[in-house]
mmCIF file of N, CA and C in Angstrom:
data_model
loop_
_atom_site.group_PDB
_atom_site.id
_atom_site.type_symbol
_atom_site.label_atom_id
_atom_site.label_comp_id
_atom_site.label_asym_id
_atom_site.label_seq_id
_atom_site.Cartn_x
_atom_site.Cartn_y
_atom_site.Cartn_z
ATOM 1 N N MET A 59 8.912 23.059 -41.843
ATOM 2 C CA MET A 59 8.884 23.516 -41.089
ATOM 3 C C MET A 59 8.239 21.868 -40.370
ATOM 4 N N LYS A 60 6.520 21.937 -40.631
ATOM 5 C CA LYS A 60 6.443 21.319 -40.162
ATOM 6 C C LYS A 60 7.216 19.609 -39.174
ATOM 7 N N LYS A 61 8.474 19.197 -39.909
ATOM 8 C CA LYS A 61 8.940 17.692 -39.054
ATOM 9 C C LYS A 61 10.035 18.433 -39.284
ATOM 10 N N LEU A 62 10.459 19.545 -38.381
ATOM 11 C CA LEU A 62 11.430 19.708 -37.440
ATOM 12 C C LEU A 62 10.511 19.675 -36.324
ATOM 13 N N LYS A 63 8.599 20.793 -36.316
ATOM 14 C CA LYS A 63 7.806 20.242 -35.118
ATOM 15 C C LYS A 63 8.202 19.159 -33.632
ATOM 16 N N LYS A 64 8.226 18.162 -35.463
ATOM 17 C CA LYS A 64 7.197 17.107 -35.394
ATOM 18 C C LYS A 64 8.698 16.956 -34.277
ATOM 19 N N ILE A 65 10.169 16.684 -34.376
ATOM 20 C CA ILE A 65 11.725 16.311 -34.042
ATOM 21 C C ILE A 65 11.810 17.348 -32.917
ATOM 22 N N ILE A 66 11.263 18.000 -32.488
ATOM 23 C CA ILE A 66 11.450 19.057 -31.842
ATOM 24 C C ILE A 66 10.817 18.167 -30.290
ATOM 25 N N ARG A 67 9.419 17.752 -31.086
ATOM 26 C CA ARG A 67 8.882 17.624 -29.904
ATOM 27 C C ARG A 67 9.005 15.975 -29.245
ATOM 28 N N LEU A 68 9.288 15.095 -30.257
ATOM 29 C CA LEU A 68 9.897 14.052 -29.713
ATOM 30 C C LEU A 68 10.849 14.351 -28.968
ATOM 31 N N PHE A 69 11.605 15.219 -29.427
ATOM 32 C CA PHE A 69 13.250 15.170 -28.434
ATOM 33 C C PHE A 69 12.700 15.248 -27.010
ATOM 34 N N CYS A 70 11.380 16.808 -27.121
ATOM 35 C CA CYS A 70 11.596 17.152 -25.768
ATOM 36 C C CYS A 70 10.347 15.773 -24.982
ATOM 37 N N LEU A 71 10.120 15.282 -25.515
ATOM 38 C CA LEU A 71 8.929 14.152 -24.275
ATOM 39 C C LEU A 71 10.579 13.254 -24.584
ATOM 40 N N VAL A 72 11.378 12.780 -25.049
ATOM 41 C CA VAL A 72 12.897 12.307 -24.265
ATOM 42 C C VAL A 72 13.251 12.703 -23.693
ATOM 43 N N VAL A 73 13.400 13.250 -24.215
ATOM 44 C CA VAL A 73 14.529 14.583 -22.305
ATOM 45 C C VAL A 73 13.892 14.574 -21.258
ATOM 46 N N LEU A 74 12.221 14.881 -21.214
ATOM 47 C CA LEU A 74 10.919 14.940 -20.380
ATOM 48 C C LEU A 74 11.296 13.579 -19.442
ATOM 49 N N LEU A 75 10.974 11.910 -20.572
ATOM 50 C CA LEU A 75 11.265 10.672 -19.835
ATOM 51 C C LEU A 75 13.134 10.463 -19.394
ATOM 52 N N LEU A 76 13.901 11.369 -20.084
ATOM 53 C CA LEU A 76 15.161 10.265 -19.319
ATOM 54 C C LEU A 76 15.067 11.858 -17.793
ATOM 55 N N LEU A 77 15.405 12.104 -17.513
ATOM 56 C CA LEU A 77 15.055 13.905 -16.485
ATOM 57 C C LEU A 77 14.003 12.722 -15.237
ATOM 58 N N ALA A 78 12.497 12.197 -15.877
ATOM 59 C CA ALA A 78 11.947 11.349 -14.679
ATOM 60 C C ALA A 78 12.010 10.806 -14.579
ATOM 61 N N VAL A 79 12.721 9.272 -15.493
ATOM 62 C CA VAL A 79 13.700 8.295 -14.858
ATOM 63 C C VAL A 79 15.000 8.108 -13.648
ATOM 64 N N THR A 80 15.606 9.420 -13.972
ATOM 65 C CA THR A 80 16.988 9.726 -13.122
ATOM 66 C C THR A 80 17.366 9.587 -12.036
ATOM 67 N N GLY A 81 15.579 11.591 -11.793
ATOM 68 C CA GLY A 81 15.050 11.309 -10.775
ATOM 69 C C GLY A 81 14.126 10.800 -9.985
ATOM 70 N N VAL A 82 13.757 9.259 -10.394
ATOM 71 C CA VAL A 82 13.126 8.283 -9.415
ATOM 72 C C VAL A 82 14.634 6.948 -9.387
ATOM 73 N N ALA A 83 15.132 7.309 -10.108
ATOM 74 C CA ALA A 83 16.865 6.329 -9.880
ATOM 75 C C ALA A 83 17.551 6.706 -8.157
ATOM 76 N N ILE A 84 18.361 8.277 -8.466
ATOM 77 C CA ILE A 84 18.342 9.008 -7.375
ATOM 78 C C ILE A 84 17.268 9.398 -5.941
ATOM 79 N N THR A 85 15.857 9.502 -6.064
ATOM 80 C CA THR A 85 15.432 9.419 -4.875
ATOM 81 C C THR A 85 14.693 7.995 -4.839
ATOM 82 N N GLY A 86 14.415 7.344 -5.726
ATOM 83 C CA GLY A 86 13.225 5.851 -5.152
ATOM 84 C C GLY A 86 12.512 6.245 -5.853
ATOM 85 N N ALA A 87 11.169 5.368 -5.860
ATOM 86 C CA ALA A 87 10.882 5.725 -6.279
ATOM 87 C C ALA A 87 9.349 6.296 -5.036
ATOM 88 N N ALA A 88 8.019 6.705 -5.688
ATOM 89 C CA ALA A 88 6.859 7.228 -4.570
ATOM 90 C C ALA A 88 6.728 6.572 -2.683
ATOM 91 N N PRO A 89 6.372 6.790 -1.953
ATOM 92 C CA PRO A 89 6.106 6.188 -0.873
ATOM 93 C C PRO A 89 3.959 5.524 -1.145
ATOM 94 N N THR A 90 4.263 4.770 -0.961
ATOM 95 C CA THR A 90 2.902 4.474 -1.291
ATOM 96 C C THR A 90 1.542 4.260 -0.066
ATOM 97 N N GLN A 91 1.116 4.536 -0.063
ATOM 98 C CA GLN A 91 -0.616 4.696 0.976
ATOM 99 C C GLN A 91 0.258 3.371 1.602
ATOM 100 N N SER A 92 -0.957 2.645 2.754
ATOM 101 C CA SER A 92 -0.485 1.272 3.534
ATOM 102 C C SER A 92 -1.146 0.558 3.505
ATOM 103 N N LYS A 93 -1.178 -0.855 3.477
ATOM 104 C CA LYS A 93 -2.512 -1.397 2.928
ATOM 105 C C LYS A 93 -3.503 -1.645 4.181
ATOM 106 N N ASN A 94 -2.857 -1.319 5.361
ATOM 107 C CA ASN A 94 -4.021 -1.817 7.214
ATOM 108 C C ASN A 94 -4.122 -0.182 6.990
ATOM 109 N N ARG A 95 -5.438 0.129 6.919
ATOM 110 C CA ARG A 95 -5.865 1.469 6.988
ATOM 111 C C ARG A 95 -6.632 1.482 8.490
ATOM 112 N N ASP A 96 -5.675 0.465 9.774
ATOM 113 C CA ASP A 96 -6.502 0.671 11.295
ATOM 114 C C ASP A 96 -4.751 2.213 11.192
ATOM 115 N N ARG A 97 -4.219 1.853 11.024
ATOM 116 C CA ARG A 97 -3.195 2.783 10.978
ATOM 117 C C ARG A 97 -2.512 3.750 11.090
ATOM 118 N N ILE A 98 -4.270 4.040 9.643
ATOM 119 C CA ILE A 98 -4.511 5.948 9.590
ATOM 120 C C ILE A 98 -5.468 5.975 10.185
ATOM 121 N N ILE A 99 -6.539 5.005 10.388
ATOM 122 C CA ILE A 99 -7.830 5.599 11.142
ATOM 123 C C ILE A 99 -7.586 6.260 12.685
ATOM 124 N N ASP A 100 -7.067 4.774 13.574
ATOM 125 C CA ASP A 100 -6.034 5.483 14.610
ATOM 126 C C ASP A 100 -5.110 6.323 14.893
ATOM 127 N N ASN A 101 -5.113 7.486 14.488
ATOM 128 C CA ASN A 101 -4.007 8.687 14.325
ATOM 129 C C ASN A 101 -4.142 9.142 15.720
ATOM 130 N N GLU A 102 -4.908 8.781 17.235
ATOM 131 C CA GLU A 102 -4.081 9.927 18.276
ATOM 132 C C GLU A 102 -3.335 9.461 19.203
ATOM 133 N N THR A 103 -3.031 10.630 18.975
ATOM 134 C CA THR A 103 -1.442 10.270 20.235
ATOM 135 C C THR A 103 -1.751 9.681 21.435
ATOM 136 N N LEU A 104 -1.185 8.703 21.982
ATOM 137 C CA LEU A 104 -1.447 7.941 23.383
ATOM 138 C C LEU A 104 -0.282 8.729 23.857
ATOM 139 N N ILE A 105 -0.743 9.853 25.094
ATOM 140 C CA ILE A 105 0.279 10.410 26.400
ATOM 141 C C ILE A 105 0.156 9.365 27.185
ATOM 142 N N GLU A 106 0.624 9.399 28.774
ATOM 143 C CA GLU A 106 1.068 9.140 29.870
ATOM 144 C C GLU A 106 1.044 10.400 30.223
ATOM 145 N N MET A 107 0.052 11.201 31.413
ATOM 146 C CA MET A 107 0.622 11.910 32.130
ATOM 147 C C MET A 107 0.531 11.562 33.471
ATOM 148 N N VAL A 108 1.584 11.851 33.367
ATOM 149 C CA VAL A 108 2.522 12.043 34.614
ATOM 150 C C VAL A 108 2.167 13.712 36.007
ATOM 151 N N GLU A 109 1.477 13.454 37.286
ATOM 152 C CA GLU A 109 1.601 14.278 37.991
ATOM 153 C C GLU A 109 3.132 15.060 38.694
ATOM 154 N N GLU A 110 2.568 15.916 38.830
ATOM 155 C CA GLU A 110 3.797 16.460 39.522
ATOM 156 C C GLU A 110 3.962 16.355 41.499
ATOM 157 N N LYS A 111 5.276 16.795 41.216
ATOM 158 C CA LYS A 111 4.614 16.215 43.288
ATOM 159 C C LYS A 111 4.515 18.077 43.334
ATOM 160 N N GLY A 112 3.397 18.240 44.035
ATOM 161 C CA GLY A 112 3.008 20.083 44.647
ATOM 162 C C GLY A 112 4.568 19.670 46.114
ATOM 163 N N LYS A 113 4.526 21.011 46.790
ATOM 164 C CA LYS A 113 4.448 21.027 47.873
ATOM 165 C C LYS A 113 4.125 20.658 49.250
ATOM 166 N N GLU A 114 2.678 20.837 49.639
ATOM 167 C CA GLU A 114 2.076 19.581 49.824
ATOM 168 C C GLU A 114 2.200 18.857 50.073
ATOM 169 N N ASP A 115 2.337 17.699 48.546
ATOM 170 C CA ASP A 115 2.744 16.253 48.991
ATOM 171 C C ASP A 115 4.256 15.693 49.832
ATOM 172 N N ASP A 116 5.008 17.228 49.886
ATOM 173 C CA ASP A 116 6.832 16.682 50.237
ATOM 174 C C ASP A 116 6.122 16.869 52.173
ATOM 175 N N GLU A 117 5.332 17.682 52.404
ATOM 176 C CA GLU A 117 5.045 18.236 53.347
ATOM 177 C C GLU A 117 4.806 17.154 54.299
ATOM 178 N N GLU A 118 3.969 16.202 53.275
ATOM 179 C CA GLU A 118 3.294 15.240 54.466
ATOM 180 C C GLU A 118 3.648 14.027 54.556
ATOM 181 N N LYS A 119 5.098 13.765 53.946
ATOM 182 C CA LYS A 119 5.783 12.671 54.509
ATOM 183 C C LYS A 119 6.902 12.335 55.837
ATOM 184 N N PRO A 120 6.842 11.385 56.428
ATOM 185 C CA PRO A 120 7.990 11.603 57.855
ATOM 186 C C PRO A 120 9.266 11.818 56.692
#
């Protein structure tokens, strides 16, 4: 009985390893963090604000 449990555990380990290798092969390796930490720290959004023309601006121009 102990020998059977040992064989089943080994078989399950091999199956899990095969599933993991297959998953990595299909989807590719997990992404790693970039070595340039400045990009991670400077994570502010850079947007240029555009002022809308109002009715007053249109009336002033001839």
